[in-house]
CSV table of C-alpha atoms in Angstrom, one decimal:
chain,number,residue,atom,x,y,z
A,3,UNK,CA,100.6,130.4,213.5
A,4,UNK,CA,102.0,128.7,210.3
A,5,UNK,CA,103.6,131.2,207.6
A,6,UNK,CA,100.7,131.3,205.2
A,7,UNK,CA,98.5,132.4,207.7
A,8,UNK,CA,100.8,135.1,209.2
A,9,UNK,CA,101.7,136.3,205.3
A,10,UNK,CA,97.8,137.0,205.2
A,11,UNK,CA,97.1,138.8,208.0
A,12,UNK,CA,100.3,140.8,207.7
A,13,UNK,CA,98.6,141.3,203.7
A,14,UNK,CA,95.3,141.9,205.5
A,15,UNK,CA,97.0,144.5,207.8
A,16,UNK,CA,98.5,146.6,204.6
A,17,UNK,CA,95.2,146.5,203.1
A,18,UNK,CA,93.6,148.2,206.0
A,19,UNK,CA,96.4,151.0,206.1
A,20,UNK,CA,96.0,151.7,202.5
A,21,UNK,CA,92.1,151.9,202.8
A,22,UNK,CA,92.1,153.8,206.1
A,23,UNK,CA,89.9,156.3,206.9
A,24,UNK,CA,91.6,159.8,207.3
A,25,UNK,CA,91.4,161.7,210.4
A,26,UNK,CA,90.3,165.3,210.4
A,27,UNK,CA,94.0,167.2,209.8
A,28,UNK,CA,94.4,165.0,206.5
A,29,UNK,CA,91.0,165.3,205.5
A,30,UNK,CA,91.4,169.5,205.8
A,31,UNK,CA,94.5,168.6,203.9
A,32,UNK,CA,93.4,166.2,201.0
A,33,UNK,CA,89.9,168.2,200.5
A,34,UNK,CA,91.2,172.0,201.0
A,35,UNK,CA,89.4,171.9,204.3
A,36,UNK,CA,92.1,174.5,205.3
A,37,UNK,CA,90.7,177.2,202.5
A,38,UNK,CA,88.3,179.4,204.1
A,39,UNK,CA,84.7,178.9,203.5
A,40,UNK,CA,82.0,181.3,203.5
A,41,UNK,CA,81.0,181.3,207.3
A,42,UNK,CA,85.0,181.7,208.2
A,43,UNK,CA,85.9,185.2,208.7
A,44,UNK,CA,89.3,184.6,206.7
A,45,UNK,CA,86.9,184.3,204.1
A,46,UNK,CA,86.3,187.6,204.3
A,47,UNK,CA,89.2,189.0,204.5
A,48,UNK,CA,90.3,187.1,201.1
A,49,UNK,CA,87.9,188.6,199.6
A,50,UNK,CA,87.9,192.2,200.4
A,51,UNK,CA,91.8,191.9,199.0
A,52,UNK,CA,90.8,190.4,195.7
A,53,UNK,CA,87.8,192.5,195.2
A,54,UNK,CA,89.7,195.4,195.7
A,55,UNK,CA,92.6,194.2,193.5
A,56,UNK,CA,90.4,194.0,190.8
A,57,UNK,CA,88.5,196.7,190.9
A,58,UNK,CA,92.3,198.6,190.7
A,59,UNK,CA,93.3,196.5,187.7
A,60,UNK,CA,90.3,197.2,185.8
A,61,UNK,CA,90.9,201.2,186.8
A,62,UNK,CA,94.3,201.2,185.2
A,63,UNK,CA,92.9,199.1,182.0
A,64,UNK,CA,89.8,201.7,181.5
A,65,UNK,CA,91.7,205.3,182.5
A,66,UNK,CA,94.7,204.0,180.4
A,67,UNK,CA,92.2,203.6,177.3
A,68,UNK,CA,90.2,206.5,178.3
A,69,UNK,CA,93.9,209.4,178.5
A,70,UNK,CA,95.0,207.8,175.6
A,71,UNK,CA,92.0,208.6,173.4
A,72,UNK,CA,91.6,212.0,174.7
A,73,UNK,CA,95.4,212.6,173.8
A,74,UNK,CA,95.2,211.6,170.4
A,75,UNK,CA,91.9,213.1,169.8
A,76,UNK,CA,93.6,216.6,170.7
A,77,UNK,CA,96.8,215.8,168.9
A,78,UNK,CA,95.3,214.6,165.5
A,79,UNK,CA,92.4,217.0,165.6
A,80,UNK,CA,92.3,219.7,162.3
A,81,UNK,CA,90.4,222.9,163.5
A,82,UNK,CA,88.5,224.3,160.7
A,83,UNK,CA,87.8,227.8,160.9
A,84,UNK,CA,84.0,228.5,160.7
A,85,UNK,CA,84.7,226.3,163.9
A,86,UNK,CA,82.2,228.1,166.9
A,87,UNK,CA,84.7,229.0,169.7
A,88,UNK,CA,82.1,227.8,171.9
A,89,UNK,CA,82.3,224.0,170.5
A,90,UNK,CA,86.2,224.5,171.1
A,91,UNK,CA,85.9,225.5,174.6
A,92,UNK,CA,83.0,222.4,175.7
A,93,UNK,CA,85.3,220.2,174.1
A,94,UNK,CA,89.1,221.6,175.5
A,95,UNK,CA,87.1,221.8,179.2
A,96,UNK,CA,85.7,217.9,178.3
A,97,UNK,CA,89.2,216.6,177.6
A,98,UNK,CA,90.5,218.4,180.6
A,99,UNK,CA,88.6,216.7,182.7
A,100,UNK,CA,88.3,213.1,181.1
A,101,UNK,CA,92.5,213.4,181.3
A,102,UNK,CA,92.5,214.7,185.3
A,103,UNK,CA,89.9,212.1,186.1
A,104,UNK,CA,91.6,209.4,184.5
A,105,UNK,CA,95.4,210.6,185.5
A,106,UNK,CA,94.0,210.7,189.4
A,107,UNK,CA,92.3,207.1,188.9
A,108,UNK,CA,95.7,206.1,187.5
A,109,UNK,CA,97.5,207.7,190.4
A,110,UNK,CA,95.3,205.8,192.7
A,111,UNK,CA,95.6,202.4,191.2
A,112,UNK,CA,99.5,202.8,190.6
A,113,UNK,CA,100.0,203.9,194.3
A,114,UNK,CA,98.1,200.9,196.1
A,115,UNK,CA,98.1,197.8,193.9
A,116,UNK,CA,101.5,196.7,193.8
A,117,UNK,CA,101.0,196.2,197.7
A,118,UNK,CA,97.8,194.1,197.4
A,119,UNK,CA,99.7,192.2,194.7
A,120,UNK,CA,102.5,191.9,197.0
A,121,UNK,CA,99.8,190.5,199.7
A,122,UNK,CA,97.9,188.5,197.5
A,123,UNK,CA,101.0,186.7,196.0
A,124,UNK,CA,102.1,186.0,199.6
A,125,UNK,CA,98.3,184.1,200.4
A,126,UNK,CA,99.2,184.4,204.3
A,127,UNK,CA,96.3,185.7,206.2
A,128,UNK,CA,98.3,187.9,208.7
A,129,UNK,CA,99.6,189.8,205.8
A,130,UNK,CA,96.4,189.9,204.2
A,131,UNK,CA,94.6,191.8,207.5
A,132,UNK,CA,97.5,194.0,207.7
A,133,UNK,CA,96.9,194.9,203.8
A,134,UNK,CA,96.3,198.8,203.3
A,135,UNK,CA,93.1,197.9,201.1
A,136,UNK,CA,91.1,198.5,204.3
A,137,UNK,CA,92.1,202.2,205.2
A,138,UNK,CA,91.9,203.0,201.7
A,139,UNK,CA,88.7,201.5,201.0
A,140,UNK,CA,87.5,204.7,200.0
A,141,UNK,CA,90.4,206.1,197.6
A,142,UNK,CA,89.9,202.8,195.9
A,143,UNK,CA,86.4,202.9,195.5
A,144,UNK,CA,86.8,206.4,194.2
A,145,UNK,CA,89.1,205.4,191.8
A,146,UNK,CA,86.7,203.1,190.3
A,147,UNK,CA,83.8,205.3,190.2
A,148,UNK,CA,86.1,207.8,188.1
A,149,UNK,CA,86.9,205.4,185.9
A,150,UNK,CA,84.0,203.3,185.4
A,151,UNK,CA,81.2,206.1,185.4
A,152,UNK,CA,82.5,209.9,185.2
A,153,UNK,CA,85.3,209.0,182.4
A,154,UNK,CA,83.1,207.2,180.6
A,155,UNK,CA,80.5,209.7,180.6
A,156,UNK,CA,83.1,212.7,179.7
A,157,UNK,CA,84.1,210.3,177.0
A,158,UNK,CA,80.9,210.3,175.2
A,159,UNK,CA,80.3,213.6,175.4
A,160,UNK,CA,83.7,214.7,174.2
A,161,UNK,CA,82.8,212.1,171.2
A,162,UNK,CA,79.7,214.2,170.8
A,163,UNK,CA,81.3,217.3,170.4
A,164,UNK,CA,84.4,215.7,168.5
A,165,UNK,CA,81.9,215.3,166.0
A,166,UNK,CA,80.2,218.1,166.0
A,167,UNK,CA,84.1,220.0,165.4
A,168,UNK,CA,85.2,217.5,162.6
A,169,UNK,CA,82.3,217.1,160.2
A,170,UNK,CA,80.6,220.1,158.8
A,171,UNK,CA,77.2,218.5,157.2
A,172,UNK,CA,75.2,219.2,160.0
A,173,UNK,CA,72.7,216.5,159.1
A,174,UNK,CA,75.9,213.5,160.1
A,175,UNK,CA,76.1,215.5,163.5
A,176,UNK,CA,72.3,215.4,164.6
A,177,UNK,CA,72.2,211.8,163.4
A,178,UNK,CA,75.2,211.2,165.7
A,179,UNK,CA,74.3,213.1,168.4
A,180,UNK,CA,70.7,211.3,168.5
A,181,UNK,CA,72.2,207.9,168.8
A,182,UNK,CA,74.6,208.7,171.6
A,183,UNK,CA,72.6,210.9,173.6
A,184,UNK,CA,70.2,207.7,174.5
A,185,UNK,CA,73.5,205.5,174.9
A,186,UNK,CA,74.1,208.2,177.5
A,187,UNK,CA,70.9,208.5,179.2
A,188,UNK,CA,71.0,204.2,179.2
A,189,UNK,CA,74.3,204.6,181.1
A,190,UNK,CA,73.2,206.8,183.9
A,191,UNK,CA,70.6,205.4,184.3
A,192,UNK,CA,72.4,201.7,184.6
A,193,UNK,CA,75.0,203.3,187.0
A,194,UNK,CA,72.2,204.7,189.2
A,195,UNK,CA,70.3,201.0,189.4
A,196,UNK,CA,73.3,199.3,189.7
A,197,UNK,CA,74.9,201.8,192.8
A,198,UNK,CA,71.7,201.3,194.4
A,199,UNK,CA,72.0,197.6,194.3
A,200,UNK,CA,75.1,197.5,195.4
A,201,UNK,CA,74.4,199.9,198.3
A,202,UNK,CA,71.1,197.4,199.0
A,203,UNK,CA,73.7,194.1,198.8
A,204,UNK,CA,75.6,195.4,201.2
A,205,UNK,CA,72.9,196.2,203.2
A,206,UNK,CA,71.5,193.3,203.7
A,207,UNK,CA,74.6,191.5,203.8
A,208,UNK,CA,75.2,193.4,207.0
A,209,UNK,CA,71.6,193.3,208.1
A,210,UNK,CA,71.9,189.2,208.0
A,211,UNK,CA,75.0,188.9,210.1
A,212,UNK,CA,73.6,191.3,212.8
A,213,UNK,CA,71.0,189.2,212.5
A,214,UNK,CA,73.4,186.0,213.4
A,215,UNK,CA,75.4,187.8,215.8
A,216,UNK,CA,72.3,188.3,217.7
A,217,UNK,CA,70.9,184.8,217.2
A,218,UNK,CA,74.3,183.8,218.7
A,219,UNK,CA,74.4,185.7,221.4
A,220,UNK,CA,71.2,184.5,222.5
A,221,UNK,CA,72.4,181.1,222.4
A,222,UNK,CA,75.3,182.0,224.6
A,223,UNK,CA,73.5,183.6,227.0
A,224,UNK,CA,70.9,180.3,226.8
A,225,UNK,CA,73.6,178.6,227.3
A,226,UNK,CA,75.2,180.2,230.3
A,227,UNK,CA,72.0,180.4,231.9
A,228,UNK,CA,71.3,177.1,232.0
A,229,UNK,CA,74.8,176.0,232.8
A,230,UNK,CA,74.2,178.6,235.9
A,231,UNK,CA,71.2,176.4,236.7
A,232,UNK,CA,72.7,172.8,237.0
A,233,UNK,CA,75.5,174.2,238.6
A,234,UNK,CA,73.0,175.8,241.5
A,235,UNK,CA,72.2,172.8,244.6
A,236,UNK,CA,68.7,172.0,244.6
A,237,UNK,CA,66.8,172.2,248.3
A,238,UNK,CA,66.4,168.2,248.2
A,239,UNK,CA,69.9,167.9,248.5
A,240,UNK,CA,70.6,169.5,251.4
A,241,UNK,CA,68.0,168.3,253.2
A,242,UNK,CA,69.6,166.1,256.2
């Protein structure tokens, strides 16, 4: 073989390695074929962490917002005296519980995030299923419901009767108690629909996978019936 032609197939030989196909490992590799997808239970597990984590960071943004209001609101308030002690009590028994509910969402939230941030910054799955997010499921969806429904709801009426405590013309306080009271019908009612499809989502999330655990299992057991079969000697066989 003469040198021009080995230069070219040596040139022939790189071009091949440079276009090569790439076997499954890079592929995984080059394409994120390592992430999790949906039907990977990793998947999953990812996430239940971030879905958790964020429900937590948007607890600590809304009770922080929610405790500092009330605060100030008592602090800054001027009590007139033709105040009725009865307006006065609603609204000290209101801020009371708008400041517990959103001190015990706080407590909550300040207690278990910094371990799912922890976890999360990590991204190693082992550490992930070992994450307390899963045997505290329920303080952390409690924490959320306080501070994304009950707060909110204490807020507006402790606006409501704010109102009714700072302004004497009583037509200002009608007028702003008939524009809040539908804003708080409208969120109950929204927090009702929206629990119930939640509760449905998760319902026939579950409902699908049974539904694929069994359609799995069937194939197995297809499977290991019929590999039970071939492996049984036919009567032709064995006859001499």
């Amino acid at each position: 073989m003469d040198p021009g032609t080995r230069m070219s197939t040596l040139e022939t030989g790189e071009r091949r390695d440079s276009i090569r196909v790439p076997d499954d490992d890079e592929d995984r590799l080059t394409t994120g074929g390592d992430m999790d997808s949906d039907n990977e239970p990793d998947y999953l597990v990812r996430r239940r962490l971030h879905l958790s984590r964020a429900k937590l960071r948007g607890v600590t943004e809304m009770a922080a917002l929610m405790a500092g209001f009330s605060v100030v609101a008592t602090v800054e308030l001027q009590i007139r005296k033709c105040t009725s002690p009865i307006l006065l009590t609603s609204f000290a028994v209101t801020t009371a519980l708008l400041v517990t509910t959103t001190m015990l969402s706080i407590m909550i939230a300040t207690c278990i995030l910094p371990h799912l941030e922890a976890v999360a910054k990590l991204d190693s799955i082992h550490l992930m299923k070992e994450s307390p997010h899963e045997a505290l499921i329920k303080y952390i969806d409690l924490s959320w419901v306080l501070a994304n429904t009950f707060s909110i709801l204490l807020f507006i009426v402790d606006v409501i009767l704010l109102c009714w405590i700072k302004f004497e013309d009583l037509v200002v306080c009608i007028a702003f108690t008939s524009i809040m009271i539908p804003v708080l019908i409208l969120l109950i009612i929204f927090s009702l629909i929206f629990y119930r499809q939640s509760v449905q989502h998760q319902y026939d999330d579950r409902r699908r996978k049974c539904d694929e655990l069994e359609i799995l299992n069937e194939l197995l057991n297809n499977r290991s019936t019929s590999n039970n079969n071939s492996r049984v000697p036919s009567f032709n066989t064995l006859q001499v």
